[in-house]
Amino acid sequence: MYDPNNVFAKILRGELPVTRVYEDAHVLAFKDIRPAAPIHVLVVTKAPYTSFDDFSVHASKEEVIQFWGGVRETVHALKLSARGYRVITNVGADGGQEVPHFHVHILAGKPLGAKVCA
Ligand code: 5GP
């Protein structure tokens, strides 16, 4: 069940300030408040999906294309293609998901090393 009071829903409604990186009709991309890398941006769907699990089951093909198009545009806005970057999404309790609104993290700005589990 989607919680309309989660922090990203509030951000999407303009109730909390963020540093925007990219926005279109389908996604909003903004800087993470607790960056885990020199560049740490979140790309969130504007539609109310709880996680990648929810999105991957319930979103239409068009929505999937629109979301990943928004991620691509965010990467381009940040000029990350030459040096590289990492895209991750956390799902549920074992995935360490903190905010129950589907989003991906874009991490970049230094060599990110191994894909460790803390
Ligand atoms: P998750 O663990 O759900 O994949 O990641 C949620 C992310 O949202 C965390 O990296 C956290 O720092 C970030 N975050 C939580 N609250 C806020 C907020 O109010 N503003 C911004 N910009 N990021 C937030």
mmCIF file of C-alpha atoms and ligand atoms in Angstrom:
data_model
loop_
_atom_site.group_PDB
_atom_site.id
_atom_site.type_symbol
_atom_site.label_atom_id
_atom_site.label_comp_id
_atom_site.label_asym_id
_atom_site.label_seq_id
_atom_site.Cartn_x
_atom_site.Cartn_y
_atom_site.Cartn_z
ATOM 1 C CA MET A 1 0.000 0.000 0.000
ATOM 2 C CA TYR A 2 1.439 3.364 -1.051
ATOM 3 C CA ASP A 3 1.910 5.856 1.805
ATOM 4 C CA PRO A 4 1.122 9.371 0.493
ATOM 5 C CA ASN A 5 2.944 10.888 3.465
ATOM 6 C CA ASN A 6 6.358 9.412 2.646
ATOM 7 C CA VAL A 7 9.114 11.988 2.292
ATOM 8 C CA PHE A 8 9.375 11.728 -1.513
ATOM 9 C CA ALA A 9 5.620 12.251 -1.895
ATOM 10 C CA LYS A 10 6.051 15.440 0.156
ATOM 11 C CA ILE A 11 8.958 16.510 -2.058
ATOM 12 C CA LEU A 12 6.887 15.852 -5.188
ATOM 13 C CA ARG A 13 4.068 17.998 -3.760
ATOM 14 C CA GLY A 14 6.570 20.803 -3.128
ATOM 15 C CA GLU A 15 6.206 20.535 0.657
ATOM 16 C CA LEU A 16 9.946 19.957 1.231
ATOM 17 C CA PRO A 17 12.829 21.733 -0.530
ATOM 18 C CA VAL A 18 15.332 19.850 -2.712
ATOM 19 C CA THR A 19 18.166 20.699 -5.051
ATOM 20 C CA ARG A 20 16.731 19.728 -8.428
ATOM 21 C CA VAL A 21 18.961 18.226 -11.099
ATOM 22 C CA TYR A 22 16.387 17.226 -13.725
ATOM 23 C CA GLU A 23 12.622 17.141 -14.050
ATOM 24 C CA ASP A 24 10.100 16.132 -16.682
ATOM 25 C CA ALA A 25 6.479 14.951 -16.669
ATOM 26 C CA HIS A 26 7.428 11.513 -15.313
ATOM 27 C CA VAL A 27 10.426 11.898 -12.980
ATOM 28 C CA LEU A 28 12.058 14.287 -10.556
ATOM 29 C CA ALA A 29 15.819 14.043 -9.914
ATOM 30 C CA PHE A 30 17.403 15.768 -6.913
ATOM 31 C CA LYS A 31 20.490 15.620 -4.695
ATOM 32 C CA ASP A 32 20.440 13.117 -1.838
ATOM 33 C CA ILE A 33 20.403 14.864 1.547
ATOM 34 C CA ARG A 34 23.043 12.433 2.900
ATOM 35 C CA PRO A 35 25.396 11.886 -0.042
ATOM 36 C CA ALA A 36 27.258 8.559 -0.116
ATOM 37 C CA ALA A 37 29.532 9.742 -2.955
ATOM 38 C CA PRO A 38 30.692 13.126 -4.319
ATOM 39 C CA ILE A 39 27.728 12.993 -6.696
ATOM 40 C CA HIS A 40 24.599 11.321 -5.260
ATOM 41 C CA VAL A 41 21.325 12.005 -7.010
ATOM 42 C CA LEU A 42 17.946 10.323 -6.594
ATOM 43 C CA VAL A 43 15.579 9.849 -9.524
ATOM 44 C CA VAL A 44 11.997 9.289 -8.358
ATOM 45 C CA THR A 45 8.867 8.456 -10.307
ATOM 46 C CA LYS A 46 6.108 11.029 -10.172
ATOM 47 C CA ALA A 47 3.606 8.154 -10.126
ATOM 48 C CA PRO A 48 2.979 6.545 -6.712
ATOM 49 C CA TYR A 49 4.899 3.247 -6.827
ATOM 50 C CA THR A 50 6.308 1.911 -3.572
ATOM 51 C CA SER A 51 9.454 0.253 -4.943
ATOM 52 C CA PHE A 52 11.096 -1.261 -8.013
ATOM 53 C CA ASP A 53 9.193 -4.434 -7.192
ATOM 54 C CA ASP A 54 5.860 -2.583 -7.407
ATOM 55 C CA PHE A 55 6.956 -0.588 -10.472
ATOM 56 C CA SER A 56 8.268 -3.595 -12.381
ATOM 57 C CA VAL A 57 5.002 -5.491 -11.851
ATOM 58 C CA HIS A 58 2.456 -2.697 -12.285
ATOM 59 C CA ALA A 59 3.933 -0.007 -14.556
ATOM 60 C CA SER A 60 3.064 -0.009 -18.252
ATOM 61 C CA LYS A 61 5.797 -0.449 -20.867
ATOM 62 C CA GLU A 62 5.401 3.243 -21.660
ATOM 63 C CA GLU A 63 5.992 4.192 -18.012
ATOM 64 C CA VAL A 64 9.072 1.976 -17.852
ATOM 65 C CA ILE A 65 10.493 3.670 -20.949
ATOM 66 C CA GLN A 66 9.629 7.116 -19.564
ATOM 67 C CA PHE A 67 11.294 6.372 -16.225
ATOM 68 C CA TRP A 68 14.545 5.090 -17.716
ATOM 69 C CA GLY A 69 14.490 7.980 -20.168
ATOM 70 C CA GLY A 70 14.406 10.295 -17.157
ATOM 71 C CA VAL A 71 17.365 8.469 -15.617
ATOM 72 C CA ARG A 72 19.262 8.841 -18.905
ATOM 73 C CA GLU A 73 18.474 12.568 -19.058
ATOM 74 C CA THR A 74 19.658 12.971 -15.457
ATOM 75 C CA VAL A 75 22.936 11.231 -16.298
ATOM 76 C CA HIS A 76 23.349 13.563 -19.276
ATOM 77 C CA ALA A 77 22.528 16.639 -17.162
ATOM 78 C CA LEU A 78 25.243 15.567 -14.715
ATOM 79 C CA LYS A 79 27.686 14.828 -17.584
ATOM 80 C CA LEU A 80 28.585 11.445 -16.115
ATOM 81 C CA SER A 81 28.924 9.253 -19.185
ATOM 82 C CA ALA A 82 32.653 9.761 -19.748
ATOM 83 C CA ARG A 83 33.830 8.968 -16.198
ATOM 84 C CA GLY A 84 31.090 6.502 -15.310
ATOM 85 C CA TYR A 85 28.611 6.065 -12.492
ATOM 86 C CA ARG A 86 26.516 3.519 -10.598
ATOM 87 C CA VAL A 87 22.722 3.158 -10.577
ATOM 88 C CA ILE A 88 21.166 1.215 -7.706
ATOM 89 C CA THR A 89 17.725 0.707 -6.236
ATOM 90 C CA ASN A 90 16.971 -0.661 -2.785
ATOM 91 C CA VAL A 91 13.868 -2.805 -2.296
ATOM 92 C CA GLY A 92 12.206 -3.641 0.995
ATOM 93 C CA ALA A 93 13.694 -4.553 4.339
ATOM 94 C CA ASP A 94 16.620 -6.702 3.212
ATOM 95 C CA GLY A 95 17.349 -4.248 0.381
ATOM 96 C CA GLY A 96 17.702 -1.451 2.918
ATOM 97 C CA GLN A 97 14.927 0.681 1.416
ATOM 98 C CA GLU A 98 14.308 3.678 3.654
ATOM 99 C CA VAL A 99 11.741 5.647 1.657
ATOM 100 C CA PRO A 100 8.755 3.654 0.318
ATOM 101 C CA HIS A 101 8.511 5.477 -3.016
ATOM 102 C CA PHE A 102 10.279 3.989 -6.060
ATOM 103 C CA HIS A 103 13.594 5.663 -6.830
ATOM 104 C CA VAL A 104 17.070 4.930 -8.076
ATOM 105 C CA HIS A 105 20.327 6.315 -6.746
ATOM 106 C CA ILE A 106 22.931 7.671 -9.181
ATOM 107 C CA LEU A 107 26.354 7.589 -7.532
ATOM 108 C CA ALA A 108 29.456 9.087 -9.119
ATOM 109 C CA GLY A 109 32.356 11.486 -8.780
ATOM 110 C CA LYS A 110 35.122 9.071 -7.756
ATOM 111 C CA PRO A 111 36.055 5.415 -8.330
ATOM 112 C CA LEU A 112 33.266 3.680 -6.420
ATOM 113 C CA GLY A 113 35.088 0.412 -5.797
ATOM 114 C CA ALA A 114 33.518 -2.962 -5.177
ATOM 115 C CA LYS A 115 29.799 -3.546 -4.807
ATOM 116 C CA VAL A 116 30.003 -4.106 -1.063
ATOM 117 C CA CYS A 117 27.203 -4.910 1.366
ATOM 118 C CA ALA A 118 27.809 -2.954 4.560
HETATM 119 P P1 5GP B 1 16.608 4.269 0.140
HETATM 120 O O1 5GP B 1 17.333 3.626 1.258
HETATM 121 O O2 5GP B 1 15.145 4.350 0.362
HETATM 122 O O3 5GP B 1 16.975 3.642 -1.192
HETATM 123 O O4 5GP B 1 17.197 5.733 0.038
HETATM 124 C C1 5GP B 1 16.506 6.881 0.427
HETATM 125 C C2 5GP B 1 17.444 8.054 0.290
HETATM 126 O O5 5GP B 1 16.695 9.229 0.473
HETATM 127 C C3 5GP B 1 18.573 8.075 1.316
HETATM 128 O O6 5GP B 1 19.833 8.040 0.637
HETATM 129 C C4 5GP B 1 18.357 9.399 2.064
HETATM 130 O O7 5GP B 1 19.555 10.070 2.355
HETATM 131 C C5 5GP B 1 17.498 10.182 1.093
HETATM 132 N N1 5GP B 1 16.596 11.136 1.747
HETATM 133 C C6 5GP B 1 15.776 10.892 2.810
HETATM 134 N N2 5GP B 1 15.077 11.987 3.134
HETATM 135 C C7 5GP B 1 15.462 12.948 2.254
HETATM 136 C C8 5GP B 1 15.076 14.322 2.085
HETATM 137 O O8 5GP B 1 14.256 14.879 2.813
HETATM 138 N N3 5GP B 1 15.683 14.998 1.061
HETATM 139 C C9 5GP B 1 16.597 14.413 0.237
HETATM 140 N N4 5GP B 1 17.118 15.178 -0.738
HETATM 141 N N5 5GP B 1 16.970 13.128 0.370
HETATM 142 C C10 5GP B 1 16.414 12.402 1.362
#
